[in-house]
Short mmCIF file of C-alpha atoms in Angstrom, two decimals:
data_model
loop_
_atom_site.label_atom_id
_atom_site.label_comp_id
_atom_site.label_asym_id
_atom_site.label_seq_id
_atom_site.Cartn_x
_atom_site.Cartn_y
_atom_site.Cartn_z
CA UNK A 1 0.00 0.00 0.00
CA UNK A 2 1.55 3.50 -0.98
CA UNK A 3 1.33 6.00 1.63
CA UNK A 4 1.57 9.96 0.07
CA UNK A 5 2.96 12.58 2.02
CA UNK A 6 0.63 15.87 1.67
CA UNK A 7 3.09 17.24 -0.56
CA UNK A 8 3.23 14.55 -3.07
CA UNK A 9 -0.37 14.01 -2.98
CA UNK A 10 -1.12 17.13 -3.45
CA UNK A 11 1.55 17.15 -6.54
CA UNK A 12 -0.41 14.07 -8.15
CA UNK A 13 -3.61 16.27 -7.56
CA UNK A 14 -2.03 19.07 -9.52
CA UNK A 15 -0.65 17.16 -12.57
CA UNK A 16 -4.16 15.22 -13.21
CA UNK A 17 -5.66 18.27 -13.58
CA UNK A 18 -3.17 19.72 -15.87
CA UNK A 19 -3.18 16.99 -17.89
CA UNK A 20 -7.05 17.34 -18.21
CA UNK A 21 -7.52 19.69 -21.19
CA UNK A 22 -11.31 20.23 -20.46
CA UNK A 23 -10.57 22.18 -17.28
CA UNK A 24 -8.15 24.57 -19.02
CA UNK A 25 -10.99 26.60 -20.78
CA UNK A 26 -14.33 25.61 -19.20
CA UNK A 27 -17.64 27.21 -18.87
CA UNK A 28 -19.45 27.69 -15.43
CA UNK A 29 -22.38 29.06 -14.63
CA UNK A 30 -23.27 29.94 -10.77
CA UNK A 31 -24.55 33.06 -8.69
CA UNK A 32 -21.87 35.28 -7.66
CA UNK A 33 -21.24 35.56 -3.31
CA UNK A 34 -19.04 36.90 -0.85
CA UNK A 35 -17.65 39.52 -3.44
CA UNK A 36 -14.47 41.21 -2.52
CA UNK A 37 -12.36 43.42 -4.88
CA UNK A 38 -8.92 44.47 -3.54
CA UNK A 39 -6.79 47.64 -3.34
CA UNK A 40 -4.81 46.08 -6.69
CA UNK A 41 -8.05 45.96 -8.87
CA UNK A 42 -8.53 42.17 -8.20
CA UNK A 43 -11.99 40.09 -7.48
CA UNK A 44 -12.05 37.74 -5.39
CA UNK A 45 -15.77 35.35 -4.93
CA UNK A 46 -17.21 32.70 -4.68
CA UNK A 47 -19.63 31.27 -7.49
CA UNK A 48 -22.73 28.87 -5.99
CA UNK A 49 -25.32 27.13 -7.08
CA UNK A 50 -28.13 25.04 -4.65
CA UNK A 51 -25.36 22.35 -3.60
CA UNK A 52 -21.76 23.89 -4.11
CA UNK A 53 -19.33 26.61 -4.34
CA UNK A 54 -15.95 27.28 -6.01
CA UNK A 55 -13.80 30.22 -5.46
CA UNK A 56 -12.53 32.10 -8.48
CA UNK A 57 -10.32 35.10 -9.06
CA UNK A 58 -10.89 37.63 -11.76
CA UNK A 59 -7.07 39.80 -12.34
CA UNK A 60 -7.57 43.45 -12.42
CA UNK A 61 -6.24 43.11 -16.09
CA UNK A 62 -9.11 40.86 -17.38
CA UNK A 63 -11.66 42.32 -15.64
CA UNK A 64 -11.16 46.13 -17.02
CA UNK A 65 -10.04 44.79 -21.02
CA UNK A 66 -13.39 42.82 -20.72
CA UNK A 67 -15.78 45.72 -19.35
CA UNK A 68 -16.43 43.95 -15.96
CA UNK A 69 -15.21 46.76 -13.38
CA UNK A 70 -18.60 48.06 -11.63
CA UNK A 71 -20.34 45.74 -13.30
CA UNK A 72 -20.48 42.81 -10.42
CA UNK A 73 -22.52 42.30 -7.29
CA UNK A 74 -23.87 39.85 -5.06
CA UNK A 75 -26.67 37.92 -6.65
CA UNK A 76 -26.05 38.15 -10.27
CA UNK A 77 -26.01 34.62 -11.92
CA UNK A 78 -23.54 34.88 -13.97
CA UNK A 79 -21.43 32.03 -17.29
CA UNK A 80 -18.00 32.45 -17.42
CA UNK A 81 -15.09 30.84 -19.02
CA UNK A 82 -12.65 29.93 -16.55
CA UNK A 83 -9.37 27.98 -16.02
CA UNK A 84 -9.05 25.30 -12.94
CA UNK A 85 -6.51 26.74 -10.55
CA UNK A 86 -4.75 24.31 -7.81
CA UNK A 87 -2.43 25.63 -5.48
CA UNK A 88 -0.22 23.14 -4.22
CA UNK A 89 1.33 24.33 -0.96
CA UNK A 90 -2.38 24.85 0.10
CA UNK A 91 -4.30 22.32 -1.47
CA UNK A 92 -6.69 25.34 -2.54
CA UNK A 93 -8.93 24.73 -6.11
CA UNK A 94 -9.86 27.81 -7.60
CA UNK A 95 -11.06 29.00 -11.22
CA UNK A 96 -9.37 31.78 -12.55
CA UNK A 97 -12.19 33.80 -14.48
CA UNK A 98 -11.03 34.64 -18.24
CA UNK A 99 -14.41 36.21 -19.56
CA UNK A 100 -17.45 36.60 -18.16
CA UNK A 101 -21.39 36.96 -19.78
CA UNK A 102 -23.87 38.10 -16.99
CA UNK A 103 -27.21 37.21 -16.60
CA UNK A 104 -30.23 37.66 -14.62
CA UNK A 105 -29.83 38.06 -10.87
CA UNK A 106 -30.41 35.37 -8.50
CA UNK A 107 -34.10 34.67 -7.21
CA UNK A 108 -32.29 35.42 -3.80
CA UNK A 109 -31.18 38.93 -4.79
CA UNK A 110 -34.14 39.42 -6.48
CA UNK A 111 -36.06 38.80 -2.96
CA UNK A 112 -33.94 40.69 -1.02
CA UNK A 113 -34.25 43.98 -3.54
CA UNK A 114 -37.93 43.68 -3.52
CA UNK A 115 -38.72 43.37 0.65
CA UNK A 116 -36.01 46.33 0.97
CA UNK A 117 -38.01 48.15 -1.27
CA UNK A 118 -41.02 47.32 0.54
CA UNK A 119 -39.41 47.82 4.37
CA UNK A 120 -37.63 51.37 3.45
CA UNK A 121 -40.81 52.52 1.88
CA UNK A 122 -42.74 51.56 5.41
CA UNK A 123 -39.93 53.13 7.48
CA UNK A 124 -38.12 50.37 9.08
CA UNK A 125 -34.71 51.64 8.15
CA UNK A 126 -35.06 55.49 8.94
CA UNK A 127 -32.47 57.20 10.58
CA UNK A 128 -34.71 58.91 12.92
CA UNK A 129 -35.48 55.59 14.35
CA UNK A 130 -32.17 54.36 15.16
CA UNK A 131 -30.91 54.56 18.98
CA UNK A 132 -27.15 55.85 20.14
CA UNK A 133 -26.03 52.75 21.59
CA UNK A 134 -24.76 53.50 25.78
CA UNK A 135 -21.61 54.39 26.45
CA UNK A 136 -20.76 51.61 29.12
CA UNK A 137 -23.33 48.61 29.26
CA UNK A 138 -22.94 46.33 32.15
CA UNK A 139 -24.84 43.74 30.40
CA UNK A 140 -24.82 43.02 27.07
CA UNK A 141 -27.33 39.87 25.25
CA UNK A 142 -26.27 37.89 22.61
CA UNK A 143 -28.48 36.66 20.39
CA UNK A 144 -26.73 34.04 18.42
CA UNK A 145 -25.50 30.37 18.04
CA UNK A 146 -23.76 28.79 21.30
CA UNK A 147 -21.23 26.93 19.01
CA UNK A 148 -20.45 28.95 16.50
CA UNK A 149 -17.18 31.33 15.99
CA UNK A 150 -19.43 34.46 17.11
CA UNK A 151 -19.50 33.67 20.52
CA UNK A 152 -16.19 33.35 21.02
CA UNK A 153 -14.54 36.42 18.81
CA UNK A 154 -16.78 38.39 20.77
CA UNK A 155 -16.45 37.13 24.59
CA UNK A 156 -12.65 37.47 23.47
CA UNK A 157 -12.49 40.80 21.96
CA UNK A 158 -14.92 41.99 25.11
CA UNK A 159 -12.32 40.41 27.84
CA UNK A 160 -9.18 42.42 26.35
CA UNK A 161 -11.03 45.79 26.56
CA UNK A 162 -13.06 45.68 29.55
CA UNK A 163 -13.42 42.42 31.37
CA UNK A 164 -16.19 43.62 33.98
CA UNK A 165 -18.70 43.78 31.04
CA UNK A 166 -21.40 40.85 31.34
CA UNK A 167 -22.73 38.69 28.89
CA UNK A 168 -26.41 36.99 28.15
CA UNK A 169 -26.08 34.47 25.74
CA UNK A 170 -29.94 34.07 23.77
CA UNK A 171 -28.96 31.00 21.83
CA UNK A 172 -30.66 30.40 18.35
CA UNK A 173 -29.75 28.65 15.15
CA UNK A 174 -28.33 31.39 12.48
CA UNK A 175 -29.12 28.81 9.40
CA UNK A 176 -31.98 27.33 7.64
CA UNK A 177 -35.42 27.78 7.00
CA UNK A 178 -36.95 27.49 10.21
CA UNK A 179 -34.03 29.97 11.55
CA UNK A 180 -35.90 33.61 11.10
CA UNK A 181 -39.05 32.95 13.18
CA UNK A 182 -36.93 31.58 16.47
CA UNK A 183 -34.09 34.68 15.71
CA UNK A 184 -36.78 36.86 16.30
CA UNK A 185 -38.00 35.16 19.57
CA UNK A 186 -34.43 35.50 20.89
CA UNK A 187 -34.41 39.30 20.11
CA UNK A 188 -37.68 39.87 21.55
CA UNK A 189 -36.58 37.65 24.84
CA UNK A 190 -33.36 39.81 25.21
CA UNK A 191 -35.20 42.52 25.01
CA UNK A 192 -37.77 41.67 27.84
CA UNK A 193 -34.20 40.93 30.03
CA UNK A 194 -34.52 43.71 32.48
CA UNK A 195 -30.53 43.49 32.90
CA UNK A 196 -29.88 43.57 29.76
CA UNK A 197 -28.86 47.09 28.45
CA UNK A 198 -27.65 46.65 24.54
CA UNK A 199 -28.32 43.21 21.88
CA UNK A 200 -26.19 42.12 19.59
CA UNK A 201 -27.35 39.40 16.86
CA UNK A 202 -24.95 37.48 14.52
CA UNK A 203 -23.72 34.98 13.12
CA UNK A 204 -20.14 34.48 10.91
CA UNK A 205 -19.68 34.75 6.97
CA UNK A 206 -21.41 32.24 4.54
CA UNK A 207 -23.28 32.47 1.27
CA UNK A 208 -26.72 34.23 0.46
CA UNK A 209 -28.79 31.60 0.81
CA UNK A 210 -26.74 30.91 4.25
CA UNK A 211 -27.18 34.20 6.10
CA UNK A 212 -30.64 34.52 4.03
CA UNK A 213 -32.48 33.72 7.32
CA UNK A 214 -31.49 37.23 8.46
CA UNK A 215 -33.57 39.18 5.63
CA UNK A 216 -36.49 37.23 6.49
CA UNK A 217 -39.36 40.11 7.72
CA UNK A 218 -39.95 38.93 10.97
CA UNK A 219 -36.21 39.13 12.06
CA UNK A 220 -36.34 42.43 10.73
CA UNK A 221 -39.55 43.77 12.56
CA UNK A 222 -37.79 42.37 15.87
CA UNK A 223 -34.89 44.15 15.02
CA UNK A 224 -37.02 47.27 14.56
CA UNK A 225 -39.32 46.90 17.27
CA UNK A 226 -36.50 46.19 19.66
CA UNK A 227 -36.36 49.08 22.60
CA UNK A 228 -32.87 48.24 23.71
CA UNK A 229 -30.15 49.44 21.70
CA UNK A 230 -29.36 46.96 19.18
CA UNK A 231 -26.38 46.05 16.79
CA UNK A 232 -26.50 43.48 13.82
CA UNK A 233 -23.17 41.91 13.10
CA UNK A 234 -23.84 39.18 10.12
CA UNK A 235 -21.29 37.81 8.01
CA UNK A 236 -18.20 39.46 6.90
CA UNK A 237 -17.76 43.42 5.98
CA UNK A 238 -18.60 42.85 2.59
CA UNK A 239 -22.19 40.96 3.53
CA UNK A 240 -25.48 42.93 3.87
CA UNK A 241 -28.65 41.61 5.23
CA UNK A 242 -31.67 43.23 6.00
CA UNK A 243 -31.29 43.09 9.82
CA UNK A 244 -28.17 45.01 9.42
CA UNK A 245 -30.41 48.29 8.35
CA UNK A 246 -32.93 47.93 10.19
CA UNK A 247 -30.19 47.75 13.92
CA UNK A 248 -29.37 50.95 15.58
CA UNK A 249 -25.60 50.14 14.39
CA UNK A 250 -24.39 47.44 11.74
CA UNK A 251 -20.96 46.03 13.26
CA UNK A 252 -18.89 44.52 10.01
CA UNK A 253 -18.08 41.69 11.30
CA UNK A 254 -18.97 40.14 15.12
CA UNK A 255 -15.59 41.21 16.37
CA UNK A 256 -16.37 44.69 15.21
CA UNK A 257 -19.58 44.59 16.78
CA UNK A 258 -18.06 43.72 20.09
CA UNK A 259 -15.36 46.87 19.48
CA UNK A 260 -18.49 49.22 18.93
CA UNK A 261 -19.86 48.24 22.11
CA UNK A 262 -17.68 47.44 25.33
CA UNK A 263 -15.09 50.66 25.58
CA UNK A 264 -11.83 49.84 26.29
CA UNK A 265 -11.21 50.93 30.23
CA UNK A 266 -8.04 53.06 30.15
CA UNK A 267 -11.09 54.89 27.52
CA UNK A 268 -13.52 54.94 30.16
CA UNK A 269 -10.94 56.07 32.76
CA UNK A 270 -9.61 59.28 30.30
CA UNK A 271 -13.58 60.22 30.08
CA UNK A 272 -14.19 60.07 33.09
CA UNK A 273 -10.61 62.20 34.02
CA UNK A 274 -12.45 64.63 31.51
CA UNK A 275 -15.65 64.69 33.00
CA UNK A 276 -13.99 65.35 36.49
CA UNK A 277 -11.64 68.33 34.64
CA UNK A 278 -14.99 69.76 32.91
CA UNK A 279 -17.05 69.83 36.06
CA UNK A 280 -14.19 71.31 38.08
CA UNK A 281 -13.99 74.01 35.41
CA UNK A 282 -18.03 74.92 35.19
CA UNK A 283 -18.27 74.75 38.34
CA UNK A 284 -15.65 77.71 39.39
CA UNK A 285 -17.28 79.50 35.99
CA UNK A 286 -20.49 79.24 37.49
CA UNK A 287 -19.64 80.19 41.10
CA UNK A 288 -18.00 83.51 39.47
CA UNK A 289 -20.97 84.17 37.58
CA UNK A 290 -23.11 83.62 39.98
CA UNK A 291 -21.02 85.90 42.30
CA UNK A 292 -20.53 88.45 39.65
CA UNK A 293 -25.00 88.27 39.15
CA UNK A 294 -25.61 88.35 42.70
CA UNK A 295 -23.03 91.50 43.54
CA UNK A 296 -25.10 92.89 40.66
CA UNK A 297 -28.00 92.74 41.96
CA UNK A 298 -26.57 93.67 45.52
CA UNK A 299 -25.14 96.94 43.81
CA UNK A 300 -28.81 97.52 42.35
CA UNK A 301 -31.20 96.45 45.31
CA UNK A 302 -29.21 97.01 48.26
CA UNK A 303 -26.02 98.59 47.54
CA UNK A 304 -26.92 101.81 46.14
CA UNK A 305 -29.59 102.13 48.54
CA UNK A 306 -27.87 101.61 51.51
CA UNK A 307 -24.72 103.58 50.52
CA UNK A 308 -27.42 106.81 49.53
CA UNK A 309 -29.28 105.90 53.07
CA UNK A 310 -25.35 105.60 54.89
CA UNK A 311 -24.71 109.35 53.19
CA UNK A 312 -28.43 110.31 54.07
CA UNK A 313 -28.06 109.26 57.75
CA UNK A 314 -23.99 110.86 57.93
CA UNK A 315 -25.71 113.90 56.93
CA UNK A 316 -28.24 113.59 59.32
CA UNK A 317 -25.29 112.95 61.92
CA UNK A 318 -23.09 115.51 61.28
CA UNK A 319 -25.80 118.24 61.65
CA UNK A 320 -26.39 116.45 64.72
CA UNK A 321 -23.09 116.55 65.63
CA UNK A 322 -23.02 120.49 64.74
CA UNK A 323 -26.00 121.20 66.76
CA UNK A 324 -24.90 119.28 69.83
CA UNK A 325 -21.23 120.81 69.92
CA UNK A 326 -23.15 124.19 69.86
CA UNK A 327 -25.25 123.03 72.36
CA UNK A 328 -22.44 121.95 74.68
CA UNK A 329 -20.67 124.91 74.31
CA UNK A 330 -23.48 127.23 74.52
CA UNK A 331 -24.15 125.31 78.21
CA UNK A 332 -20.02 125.29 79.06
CA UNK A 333 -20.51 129.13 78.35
CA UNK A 334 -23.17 129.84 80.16
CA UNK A 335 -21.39 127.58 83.37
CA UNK A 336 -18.48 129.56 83.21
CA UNK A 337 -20.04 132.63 83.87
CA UNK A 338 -21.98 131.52 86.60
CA UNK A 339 -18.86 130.00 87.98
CA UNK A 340 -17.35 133.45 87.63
CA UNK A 341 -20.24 134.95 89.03
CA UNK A 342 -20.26 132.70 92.05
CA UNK A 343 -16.24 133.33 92.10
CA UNK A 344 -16.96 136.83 92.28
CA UNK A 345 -19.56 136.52 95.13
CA UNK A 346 -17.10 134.20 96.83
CA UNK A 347 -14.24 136.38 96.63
CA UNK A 348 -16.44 138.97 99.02
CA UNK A 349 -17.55 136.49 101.20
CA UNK A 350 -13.36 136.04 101.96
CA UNK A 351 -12.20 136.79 104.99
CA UNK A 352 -9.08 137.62 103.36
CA UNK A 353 -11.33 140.63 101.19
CA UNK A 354 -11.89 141.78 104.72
CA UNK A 355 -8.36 141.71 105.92
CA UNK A 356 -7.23 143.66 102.74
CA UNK A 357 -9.81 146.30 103.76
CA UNK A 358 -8.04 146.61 107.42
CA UNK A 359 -10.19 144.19 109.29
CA UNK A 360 -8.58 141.27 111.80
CA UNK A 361 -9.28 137.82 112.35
CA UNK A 362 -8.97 136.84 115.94
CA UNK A 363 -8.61 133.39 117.38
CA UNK A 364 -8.34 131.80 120.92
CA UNK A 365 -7.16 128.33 120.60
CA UNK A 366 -8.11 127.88 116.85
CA UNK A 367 -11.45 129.15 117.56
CA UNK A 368 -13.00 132.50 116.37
CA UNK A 369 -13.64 135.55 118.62
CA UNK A 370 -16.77 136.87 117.64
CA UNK A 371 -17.67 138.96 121.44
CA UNK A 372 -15.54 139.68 124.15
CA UNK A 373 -17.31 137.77 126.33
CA UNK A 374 -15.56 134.50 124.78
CA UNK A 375 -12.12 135.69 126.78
CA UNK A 376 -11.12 136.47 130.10
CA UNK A 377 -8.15 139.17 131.46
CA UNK A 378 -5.23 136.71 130.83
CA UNK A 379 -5.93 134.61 127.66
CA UNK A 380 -3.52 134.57 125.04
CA UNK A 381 -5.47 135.15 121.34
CA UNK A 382 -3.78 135.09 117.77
CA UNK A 383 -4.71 137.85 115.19
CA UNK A 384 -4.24 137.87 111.61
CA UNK A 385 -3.56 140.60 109.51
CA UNK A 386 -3.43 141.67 105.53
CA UNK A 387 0.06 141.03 105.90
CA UNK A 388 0.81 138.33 108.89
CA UNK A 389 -0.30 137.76 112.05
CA UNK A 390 0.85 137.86 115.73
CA UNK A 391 -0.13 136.74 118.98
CA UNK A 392 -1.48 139.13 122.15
CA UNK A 393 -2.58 138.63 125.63
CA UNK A 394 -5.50 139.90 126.67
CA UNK A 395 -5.02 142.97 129.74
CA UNK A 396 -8.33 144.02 130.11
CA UNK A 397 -11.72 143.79 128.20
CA UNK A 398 -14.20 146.61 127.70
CA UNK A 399 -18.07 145.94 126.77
CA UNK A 400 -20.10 148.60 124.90
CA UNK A 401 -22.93 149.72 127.03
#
């Protein structure tokens, strides 16, 4: 029994189909998917029919010398003539496209043109309608499939940026013909989830006919009905479904969608930094203003009032003043004189007035003589004069009468 290695088998691959001249200029026919054109001019797709694909390349050369650049799109059934490509480090089978004849579009695109139509014309994917989605979401549901890729590129992408940010997983199939109706139950149940603060719905890349249960109408009136935010995030950048314009935000892939909606935290920690700097700053502007207004209004309700009531009541004062100082000094006056008056009538009542006129004072034993009849022959009395005084003894006392 021979046993190949993968690079000889794949080598035996290669050389049967070179040696087979059909497959060096045959015709296909097929619906064109998954349509990618790259920065070089290229086009990359697939080409389908009900049971199979192929992946074919169409150079940049051969597609603008045979009038094909603009011309292709998802949908369009389309006979080419094509050579069989097999790339042997790979193992890859590809047709390389070498002229192309295109046909009617595929009943599929066909479908999805006409319920667009339909849906834009009846509003479901109006701008006005659409949601922001919140800033930081504690808890985000995810209506998908538990085993596909979704679930993971998302929890993953989610964990690097910010892993406090909670998941609900609302687990439906994303394939088939019985998939639309039960995607729409999932929307509607993470929508009823009280916790649950934004949706995203998904599924990965695939074919037409494999993400066609997301243009079916009832997805897309869930999707529009929905009151939480809501982002769609089908297929690859290149796919467009119906769901995707009728969600708040269209994610281009489910790892995108995941980026649009759980902020990284050193993000969340510079907003709220500037939050904290803005706040600072309109408060102390508002404080001034407010001190600036309420001075204002000081200066025209109480300010100028009290200062011309202060200038009204100095005035008042002063005179006040004025009339008192005249008052005092009118009363000082008038005390002085009686003062002098009463100095005057004191100076008479002086002894000493008396002694200047010639008149004596006399004393016996500190006591004033005022009749002779207070001494006896013998007593020794002291009389004072203008000028002095001296002591005498009495010799002999005379009485009038």
């Amino acid at each position: 029994m021979d046993v190949f290695s993968i690079s000889k088998l794949n080598n035996l691959i290669k050389r049967v189909l070179e040696r087979e001249y059909v497959l060096k200029n045959c015709y296909v026919a097929g619906t064109i998917a998954n349509l990618k054109r790259h920065s070089t001019g290229h086009y990359y797709f697939s080409l389908k029919d009900d049971d199979a694909s192929v992946d074919v390349a169409l150079w940049a050369g051969t597609a603008q010398k045979k009038g094909l650049v603009g011309q292709l799109e998802n949908g369009l059934f389309v006979t080419m003539r094509a050579t069989i490509n097999f790339y042997e480090k790979t193992g890859r089978l590809s047709l390389i496209c070498n002229d192309m004849e295109i046909g009617q579009k595929s009943p599929y695109q066909l479908a999805f043109e006409a319920l667009k139509k339909e849906l834009t014309a009846l509003g479901y994917f109006d701008e006005a309608h659409k949601q922001p989605l919140p800033l930081m979401p504690a808890t985000i549901g995810l209506v998908t499939s538990e085993s596909g890729a979704v679930l993971h590129d998302i929890l993953h992408v989610a964990r690097q940026r910010n892993p406090f940010v909670q998941f609900k997983l609302f687990a439906v199939p994303v394939q088939g013909d019985k998939a639309g109706p039960l995607i729409a139950k999932g929307i509607e149940r993470a929508d009823a989830d009280k916790e649950v603060e934004l949706v995203i719905v998904g599924r990965g890349g695939g074919s037409m006919e494999d993400l066609w249960c997301f243009n079916d109408r009832v997805v897309v009136e869930a999707v529009y009905n929905c009151k939480t935010p809501i982002v769609s995030a089908v297929g690859h950048e290149t796919d467009y479904t119906l769901c995707d314009f009728a969600a708040d935000v269209r994610g281009a892939t489910p790892s995108h969608a995941a980026e649009l909606t759980v902020s990284p935290v050193s993000y969340l920690l510079e907003q709220l930094e500037s939050k904290e700097t803005y706040l600072h700053q309109y408060m102390k502007q508002t404080i001034e203003t407010k001190k600036q207004e309420l001075q204002a209004i000081f200066n025209r309700k109480l300010g100028i009032p009290a200062l011309t009531l202060i200038h009204q009541e100095s005035s008042k004062l002063n005179d006040l003043e004025h009339r008192l100082t005249g008052a005092v000094q009118q009363a000082v006056g008038k005390k002085q004189n009686n003062l002098l008056l009463m100095g005057q009538q004191l100076e008479l009542l002086n002894p000493l007035h008396l002694l200047l006129k010639g008149y004596t004072k006399i004393e016996h034993q500190g006591t004033p003589i005022h009749s002779v009849t207070a001494l006896t022959v013998g007593d020794s009395v002291n009389i004072t004069m203008n000028d002095g005084s001296l002591t005498a003894k009495v010799e002999e006392i005379i009485k009038n009468g």
